[in-house]
Short mmCIF file of C-alpha atoms and ligand atoms in Angstrom, two decimals:
data_model
loop_
_atom_site.label_atom_id
_atom_site.label_comp_id
_atom_site.label_asym_id
_atom_site.label_seq_id
_atom_site.Cartn_x
_atom_site.Cartn_y
_atom_site.Cartn_z
CA MET A 1 -9.25 -48.30 0.58
CA GLU A 2 -7.30 -45.01 -1.03
CA GLU A 3 -4.36 -46.49 1.41
CA ASP A 4 -5.32 -50.20 -0.28
CA LEU A 5 -4.71 -48.74 -3.70
CA LYS A 6 -1.42 -46.52 -2.78
CA THR A 7 -0.28 -50.23 -1.82
CA ILE A 8 -1.24 -51.42 -4.86
CA VAL A 9 0.64 -49.11 -6.82
CA LEU A 10 3.63 -49.32 -5.12
CA GLN A 11 3.86 -53.17 -4.79
CA ALA A 12 3.57 -52.65 -8.93
CA GLU A 13 6.48 -50.65 -9.08
CA LYS A 14 8.36 -52.74 -6.89
CA GLY A 15 7.68 -55.66 -8.40
CA ILE A 16 7.96 -55.19 -11.80
CA SER A 17 11.67 -53.70 -12.14
CA ASP A 18 12.31 -58.13 -11.84
CA LEU A 19 10.43 -59.06 -14.95
CA HIS A 20 12.94 -60.19 -17.82
CA SER A 21 10.48 -62.87 -19.45
CA LEU A 22 6.67 -62.61 -21.15
CA PRO A 23 5.66 -65.69 -19.33
CA GLU A 24 6.44 -63.68 -15.22
CA PHE A 25 5.38 -60.34 -16.89
CA GLU A 26 2.09 -61.92 -18.21
CA SER A 27 1.29 -63.61 -14.32
CA PHE A 28 2.50 -60.73 -12.05
CA LYS A 29 0.18 -58.66 -14.02
CA ALA A 30 -2.44 -61.51 -13.08
CA LYS A 31 -1.53 -60.62 -10.11
CA PHE A 32 -3.25 -56.47 -10.53
CA LEU A 33 -5.30 -56.89 -13.67
CA GLY A 34 -6.30 -60.24 -13.57
CA SER A 35 -10.28 -61.11 -12.74
CA ASN A 36 -9.25 -61.64 -8.73
CA GLY A 37 -6.61 -59.17 -8.77
CA ALA A 38 -5.95 -56.75 -6.39
CA LEU A 39 -7.46 -54.00 -8.80
CA THR A 40 -9.72 -55.58 -10.40
CA GLN A 41 -11.17 -56.94 -6.23
CA ALA A 42 -10.95 -53.03 -5.54
CA ALA A 43 -12.91 -51.85 -8.57
CA LYS A 44 -15.60 -54.66 -7.78
CA SER A 45 -15.66 -53.38 -3.36
CA ILE A 46 -16.99 -49.68 -4.89
CA GLY A 47 -20.74 -51.32 -4.64
CA LYS A 48 -20.13 -51.85 -1.12
CA LEU A 49 -19.53 -48.23 -0.23
CA SER A 50 -21.91 -45.89 0.66
CA ALA A 51 -23.62 -43.51 -2.12
CA GLU A 52 -21.14 -40.40 -1.26
CA GLU A 53 -18.78 -42.22 -1.35
CA ARG A 54 -18.99 -43.47 -4.87
CA PRO A 55 -17.80 -41.29 -6.92
CA ARG A 56 -14.77 -40.16 -5.62
CA VAL A 57 -13.73 -43.65 -4.80
CA GLY A 58 -14.53 -44.78 -8.03
CA LYS A 59 -12.65 -41.92 -9.79
CA LEU A 60 -9.64 -42.93 -7.55
CA VAL A 61 -9.93 -46.53 -8.63
CA ASN A 62 -9.96 -45.56 -12.31
CA GLU A 63 -6.72 -43.19 -12.08
CA VAL A 64 -4.68 -46.17 -10.18
CA LYS A 65 -5.98 -48.32 -13.21
CA ILE A 66 -4.64 -46.02 -15.92
CA GLN A 67 -1.60 -45.60 -14.10
CA ILE A 68 -0.79 -49.12 -13.51
CA GLU A 69 -1.68 -50.30 -17.15
CA SER A 70 1.12 -47.52 -18.43
CA ILE A 71 3.65 -49.17 -15.94
CA PHE A 72 2.69 -52.45 -17.77
CA ALA A 73 2.90 -51.37 -20.49
CA LYS A 74 6.61 -50.09 -20.31
CA ALA A 75 7.74 -52.79 -19.12
CA LEU A 76 6.19 -54.73 -22.01
CA THR A 77 8.11 -52.76 -24.18
CA ARG A 78 11.47 -53.24 -22.44
CA ILE A 79 10.50 -57.05 -21.99
CA GLU A 80 9.95 -57.59 -26.03
CA GLU A 81 13.26 -55.62 -26.96
CA ALA A 82 15.10 -56.65 -24.53
CA GLU A 83 14.37 -60.77 -25.69
CA LEU A 84 14.67 -59.70 -29.44
CA ALA A 85 18.31 -58.11 -28.76
CA LYS A 86 18.72 -61.35 -26.72
CA LYS A 87 17.93 -62.97 -30.52
CA ILE A 88 19.71 -60.80 -32.55
CA GLY A 89 23.00 -60.91 -30.03
CA SER A 90 22.88 -57.07 -29.61
CA GLU A 91 20.93 -54.07 -28.58
CA VAL A 92 18.23 -53.33 -31.45
CA ASP A 93 20.21 -51.06 -34.05
CA PRO A 94 16.81 -49.77 -35.76
CA THR A 95 19.61 -48.39 -38.71
CA LEU A 96 20.76 -51.44 -39.86
CA PRO A 97 19.00 -53.06 -42.82
CA SER A 98 15.99 -55.51 -41.85
CA PRO A 99 17.78 -59.24 -41.24
CA ASP A 100 15.26 -60.54 -43.42
CA GLY A 101 17.45 -60.48 -46.44
CA GLN A 102 14.57 -58.87 -48.44
CA LYS A 103 16.36 -56.48 -50.11
CA GLY A 104 14.63 -54.52 -52.83
CA VAL A 105 16.35 -54.60 -56.95
CA ILE A 106 15.41 -52.27 -59.58
CA HIS A 107 13.30 -53.97 -62.82
CA PRO A 108 15.43 -55.07 -65.64
CA LEU A 109 12.95 -52.33 -67.70
CA THR A 110 13.93 -49.46 -65.59
CA GLN A 111 17.52 -50.57 -65.60
CA ILE A 112 17.98 -51.06 -69.32
CA ARG A 113 16.25 -47.34 -69.61
CA ARG A 114 19.04 -46.35 -67.55
CA GLU A 115 21.50 -47.48 -69.13
CA LEU A 116 20.20 -45.89 -72.69
CA ASP A 117 19.69 -42.80 -70.96
CA ASP A 118 23.47 -42.49 -69.98
CA ILE A 119 24.82 -43.99 -73.09
CA PHE A 120 22.59 -42.07 -75.71
CA ARG A 121 23.58 -38.27 -72.51
CA LYS A 122 27.23 -39.04 -73.81
CA ILE A 123 26.32 -37.95 -77.03
CA GLY A 124 24.22 -35.68 -76.13
CA PHE A 125 21.11 -36.60 -76.43
CA THR A 126 18.56 -35.60 -73.94
CA VAL A 127 15.36 -37.24 -72.38
CA ALA A 128 11.93 -35.89 -73.90
CA GLU A 129 8.24 -37.00 -73.65
CA GLY A 130 4.62 -37.18 -74.49
CA PRO A 131 1.36 -38.40 -73.64
CA GLU A 132 0.58 -42.08 -73.52
CA ILE A 133 -3.14 -41.28 -74.52
CA GLU A 134 -2.60 -39.45 -78.28
CA SER A 135 -4.95 -38.04 -80.43
CA GLU A 136 -4.49 -39.68 -84.19
CA TRP A 137 -2.66 -36.31 -85.83
CA TYR A 138 0.22 -36.22 -83.58
CA CYS A 139 0.44 -40.40 -83.64
CA PHE A 140 -0.35 -40.86 -87.65
CA ASP A 141 -1.41 -37.64 -89.69
CA ALA A 142 2.16 -35.78 -88.52
CA LEU A 143 3.53 -38.75 -89.22
CA ASN A 144 2.80 -38.87 -92.15
CA THR A 145 0.67 -41.97 -92.01
CA PRO A 146 -2.58 -42.05 -93.68
CA ASP A 147 -6.03 -43.06 -93.04
CA TYR A 148 -5.48 -46.12 -95.02
CA HIS A 149 -2.22 -47.11 -94.12
CA PRO A 150 -3.01 -50.48 -91.55
CA ALA A 151 -1.10 -48.82 -88.68
CA ARG A 152 -4.70 -47.03 -88.53
CA ASP A 153 -7.20 -50.49 -88.45
CA GLU A 154 -8.67 -50.34 -85.27
CA GLN A 155 -8.20 -53.97 -85.17
CA ASP A 156 -4.37 -52.83 -84.40
CA THR A 157 -4.52 -49.04 -82.56
CA LEU A 158 -6.70 -49.02 -79.24
CA TYR A 159 -8.81 -46.06 -79.84
CA PHE A 160 -11.11 -44.44 -77.83
CA PRO A 161 -14.82 -44.01 -78.25
CA LYS A 162 -15.88 -41.95 -80.58
CA GLY A 163 -16.54 -38.14 -79.00
CA SER A 164 -13.80 -38.65 -75.99
CA ASP A 165 -12.44 -35.48 -75.77
CA PHE A 166 -8.72 -35.31 -74.01
CA ALA A 167 -8.79 -31.44 -74.89
CA ASN A 168 -5.03 -30.32 -73.82
CA ILE A 169 -3.91 -33.53 -75.72
CA SER A 170 -5.20 -32.82 -79.39
CA ARG A 171 -4.37 -30.01 -81.97
CA LYS A 172 -7.31 -30.23 -83.87
CA SER A 173 -10.91 -30.24 -82.85
CA ASN A 174 -13.02 -33.19 -83.62
CA GLU A 175 -9.66 -35.82 -83.37
CA ARG A 176 -10.14 -39.32 -82.20
CA TYR A 177 -8.21 -40.39 -79.84
CA VAL A 178 -5.38 -43.60 -78.95
CA LEU A 179 -3.23 -44.92 -76.83
CA ARG A 180 0.37 -44.45 -78.62
CA THR A 181 1.12 -47.37 -81.01
CA HIS A 182 4.53 -46.04 -80.86
CA THR A 183 6.63 -43.30 -79.17
CA SER A 184 7.34 -41.51 -82.63
CA SER A 185 4.44 -39.28 -81.33
CA VAL A 186 7.36 -37.78 -79.57
CA GLN A 187 9.40 -36.43 -82.65
CA ILE A 188 6.36 -34.21 -83.41
CA ARG A 189 5.82 -32.67 -80.23
CA THR A 190 9.78 -32.10 -79.56
CA LEU A 191 9.44 -30.42 -82.80
CA LEU A 192 6.76 -27.63 -82.09
CA GLN A 193 8.35 -27.08 -78.94
CA GLU A 194 12.20 -27.08 -79.54
CA LYS A 195 13.80 -25.45 -81.97
CA PRO A 196 16.59 -27.64 -83.84
CA PRO A 197 19.23 -28.67 -83.87
CA LEU A 198 18.11 -31.16 -81.66
CA ARG A 199 18.77 -34.94 -79.71
CA ILE A 200 16.61 -36.63 -78.09
CA ILE A 201 15.25 -40.06 -76.69
CA ALA A 202 11.99 -40.49 -75.53
CA PRO A 203 11.60 -43.77 -73.40
CA GLY A 204 8.11 -44.69 -72.54
CA ARG A 205 5.02 -47.02 -73.00
CA ALA A 206 3.70 -48.06 -75.68
CA PHE A 207 0.02 -49.92 -76.78
CA ARG A 208 -1.14 -52.29 -79.61
CA ARG A 209 -4.48 -55.14 -79.91
CA ASP A 210 -2.00 -57.57 -79.37
CA ALA A 211 -2.67 -60.93 -78.40
CA VAL A 212 -0.40 -61.92 -75.60
CA ASP A 213 2.39 -64.44 -76.41
CA ALA A 214 5.93 -65.20 -75.56
CA THR A 215 7.00 -62.11 -77.87
CA HIS A 216 4.09 -59.55 -77.25
CA SER A 217 2.41 -57.71 -75.04
CA ALA A 218 -0.86 -55.21 -75.39
CA SER A 219 1.48 -52.74 -73.50
CA PHE A 220 4.77 -52.86 -73.83
CA HIS A 221 8.27 -49.60 -73.81
CA GLN A 222 9.97 -48.09 -77.01
CA ILE A 223 12.89 -45.88 -76.64
CA GLU A 224 12.54 -43.01 -79.80
CA GLY A 225 15.22 -41.26 -80.76
CA LEU A 226 15.10 -38.45 -83.07
CA TYR A 227 18.55 -35.78 -84.17
CA VAL A 228 17.76 -32.70 -86.37
CA ASP A 229 20.51 -30.73 -87.77
CA LYS A 230 22.02 -29.42 -90.84
CA ASN A 231 23.42 -32.05 -93.47
CA VAL A 232 22.40 -34.96 -91.70
CA THR A 233 23.02 -37.88 -93.32
CA VAL A 234 22.64 -42.43 -92.91
CA LYS A 235 26.44 -42.27 -92.01
CA ASP A 236 25.51 -40.64 -88.73
CA LEU A 237 22.94 -42.51 -88.00
CA LYS A 238 25.19 -45.42 -88.65
CA SER A 239 28.20 -43.69 -86.62
CA VAL A 240 25.28 -43.43 -83.88
CA LEU A 241 24.12 -47.16 -84.31
CA ASP A 242 27.38 -48.83 -83.92
CA TYR A 243 28.19 -46.80 -81.41
CA PHE A 244 25.16 -47.74 -78.89
CA SER A 245 25.14 -51.10 -79.80
CA ALA A 246 29.18 -51.61 -78.70
CA GLN A 247 27.79 -49.74 -75.37
CA LEU A 248 24.81 -52.21 -75.07
CA PHE A 249 26.38 -55.21 -76.05
CA GLY A 250 30.23 -54.92 -76.08
CA ASN A 251 32.80 -53.85 -78.87
CA ASN A 252 32.57 -57.39 -80.91
CA VAL A 253 28.63 -56.46 -82.28
CA LYS A 254 28.72 -55.81 -85.57
CA VAL A 255 25.47 -53.71 -86.66
CA ARG A 256 23.83 -54.37 -90.15
CA LEU A 257 21.07 -51.60 -92.13
CA ARG A 258 18.22 -53.46 -94.24
CA PRO A 259 16.23 -51.49 -96.64
CA SER A 260 12.59 -51.13 -94.97
CA PHE A 261 9.48 -48.86 -94.89
CA PHE A 262 8.13 -46.49 -92.39
CA PRO A 263 6.10 -43.52 -93.17
CA PHE A 264 8.11 -41.28 -91.77
CA THR A 265 10.98 -41.71 -92.25
CA GLU A 266 12.71 -42.15 -96.20
CA PRO A 267 14.98 -44.02 -96.82
CA SER A 268 13.85 -46.42 -94.09
CA PHE A 269 15.78 -49.28 -92.21
CA GLU A 270 15.30 -52.60 -89.78
CA VAL A 271 18.75 -52.43 -87.80
CA ASP A 272 20.30 -56.46 -87.28
CA LEU A 273 22.70 -57.30 -84.60
CA TYR A 274 25.44 -60.15 -84.86
CA SER A 275 27.82 -60.61 -82.18
CA PRO A 276 29.53 -64.15 -80.66
CA ASN A 277 28.97 -63.25 -76.69
CA LEU A 278 24.41 -63.08 -76.53
CA GLY A 279 24.27 -66.59 -75.38
CA LYS A 280 21.42 -68.27 -77.40
CA LEU A 281 21.53 -65.45 -79.86
CA SER A 282 24.84 -65.54 -80.25
CA ASN A 283 26.24 -65.60 -84.35
CA LYS A 284 23.01 -64.61 -85.81
CA TRP A 285 21.45 -61.59 -87.13
CA ILE A 286 18.76 -60.60 -85.31
CA GLU A 287 16.73 -57.69 -85.96
CA ILE A 288 16.17 -54.75 -82.89
CA MET A 289 15.05 -51.02 -84.44
CA GLY A 290 13.43 -49.57 -87.17
CA CYS A 291 15.61 -46.44 -88.08
CA GLY A 292 15.66 -43.92 -90.96
CA ILE A 293 16.16 -40.57 -92.53
CA VAL A 294 13.24 -37.94 -91.41
CA ASP A 295 11.04 -37.43 -94.61
CA PRO A 296 10.68 -33.83 -95.29
CA GLU A 297 7.13 -34.54 -95.04
CA ILE A 298 7.28 -34.64 -91.13
CA PHE A 299 9.00 -31.03 -91.30
CA LYS A 300 6.57 -30.02 -93.22
CA ALA A 301 4.02 -31.08 -90.63
CA VAL A 302 5.83 -28.88 -88.15
CA ASP A 303 6.52 -26.21 -89.93
CA LEU A 304 10.02 -26.45 -90.65
CA ASP A 305 11.62 -25.73 -93.87
CA PRO A 306 13.05 -29.20 -95.31
CA GLU A 307 15.48 -27.28 -97.24
CA ILE A 308 17.21 -26.42 -94.45
CA TRP A 309 16.63 -29.06 -91.68
CA THR A 310 17.83 -33.00 -92.09
CA GLY A 311 17.98 -35.48 -89.26
CA PHE A 312 17.42 -39.03 -88.78
CA ALA A 313 15.30 -41.41 -86.33
CA PHE A 314 15.06 -44.32 -84.78
CA GLY A 315 12.89 -46.42 -82.60
CA MET A 316 13.09 -49.80 -80.66
CA GLY A 317 11.20 -51.85 -77.98
CA MET A 318 12.64 -52.47 -74.47
CA GLU A 319 12.07 -55.38 -73.49
CA ARG A 320 13.07 -56.88 -76.66
CA LEU A 321 16.77 -55.27 -75.87
CA ALA A 322 16.51 -56.65 -72.31
CA MET A 323 15.65 -60.11 -73.64
CA ILE A 324 18.61 -59.71 -75.70
CA ARG A 325 20.81 -58.08 -72.89
CA TYR A 326 20.23 -60.58 -69.52
CA GLY A 327 18.93 -63.92 -72.32
CA ILE A 328 15.07 -63.52 -71.03
CA ASP A 329 12.84 -66.06 -73.14
CA ASP A 330 9.45 -64.52 -72.78
CA ILE A 331 8.10 -60.95 -72.15
CA ARG A 332 5.83 -61.74 -69.43
CA TYR A 333 8.29 -62.33 -67.12
CA PHE A 334 8.71 -58.41 -67.33
CA TYR A 335 4.79 -57.50 -65.77
CA ASN A 336 4.16 -60.76 -63.50
CA ASN A 337 5.82 -59.59 -60.63
CA ASP A 338 7.36 -62.97 -59.30
CA LEU A 339 10.33 -61.73 -57.09
CA ARG A 340 12.18 -65.16 -58.41
CA PHE A 341 12.48 -63.55 -61.72
CA LEU A 342 13.31 -60.09 -60.45
CA LYS A 343 16.08 -61.04 -58.27
CA GLN A 344 18.37 -62.00 -60.73
CA PHE A 345 18.90 -58.58 -62.17
N1 LIG B 1 7.92 -46.34 -84.97
C1 LIG B 1 8.79 -47.42 -85.29
C2 LIG B 1 7.95 -48.33 -84.91
O1 LIG B 1 7.10 -48.50 -83.77
C3 LIG B 1 9.97 -47.41 -84.79
C4 LIG B 1 10.63 -46.33 -85.91
C5 LIG B 1 10.77 -45.53 -85.30
C6 LIG B 1 10.88 -46.04 -87.09
C7 LIG B 1 11.63 -43.93 -86.13
C8 LIG B 1 11.86 -45.26 -87.87
C9 LIG B 1 11.52 -44.63 -87.32
O2 LIG B 1 7.94 -49.89 -85.37
#
């Protein structure tokens, strides 16, 4: 019996290197481990042995089985790799990119955000952040937006239930919380943390109670800008907007300011772009953002002296910028994760 087992191992070791395909492998393996295989037969014959011999031989058979299985496992890996290499036409080099062609791409919104980061970094802006859950004070009160302002309506803003508590976010007790409706709250957070003069942009997510359609999404992205220094005027604001628009849309672009209203800027403007090379949007004025000179009330809310400090602020939708830039006509494409869409960028 012991001799038989040794012979089985020798035969397996000897035959295995001649195997070069999966069918060859399978039929060779069956000779040992199949139901009529040599090792299976040996295991069955243990029953015929005397009671004293049985445990010793049983143990031996098990050891041999483990040995044989490892011989076969190694051979299988070798054969499979060789077959794959044959298919590819060379040895497999695991450091090469996957041959299936599924290369990842950067989401268009991320691309736009990175471009904006670069554009504003060149003129001294840094990136600031704030939480997406905001207290009413940061989102509205400190931004000179009174209780009765329509933006504070439950129809337009996503409020947390009364009694929700995010102590690390609020500044006063018993505040109500919202999903921030704009990134302007980061203006307040920055002014409380940093000493002017300062220049920041704040890209991030914002939320409104909008019904979803081709141009609206309840969750979208904005980029905020804030520039605070002494003697800042509309001329400074316009220069920065001209520079930014030319960088993003080309030198042919024209920029116009149209009087408007925001509670936190005075005067306030809507900004329109006009360019001959914007596809379907060429040669007409298109609105891209809101902006204005920081209202003195904002400085008062953060304990800065409005007699000393002046500034401008702007805010725009990143989806909208990407849509104009890339000629995308439906905002929902950004969130559907459809590779046919994403791969175009
Ligand atoms: N927060 C405004 C909005 O969401 C945009 C804005 C930002 C306007 C800064 C003026 C200054 O529409």
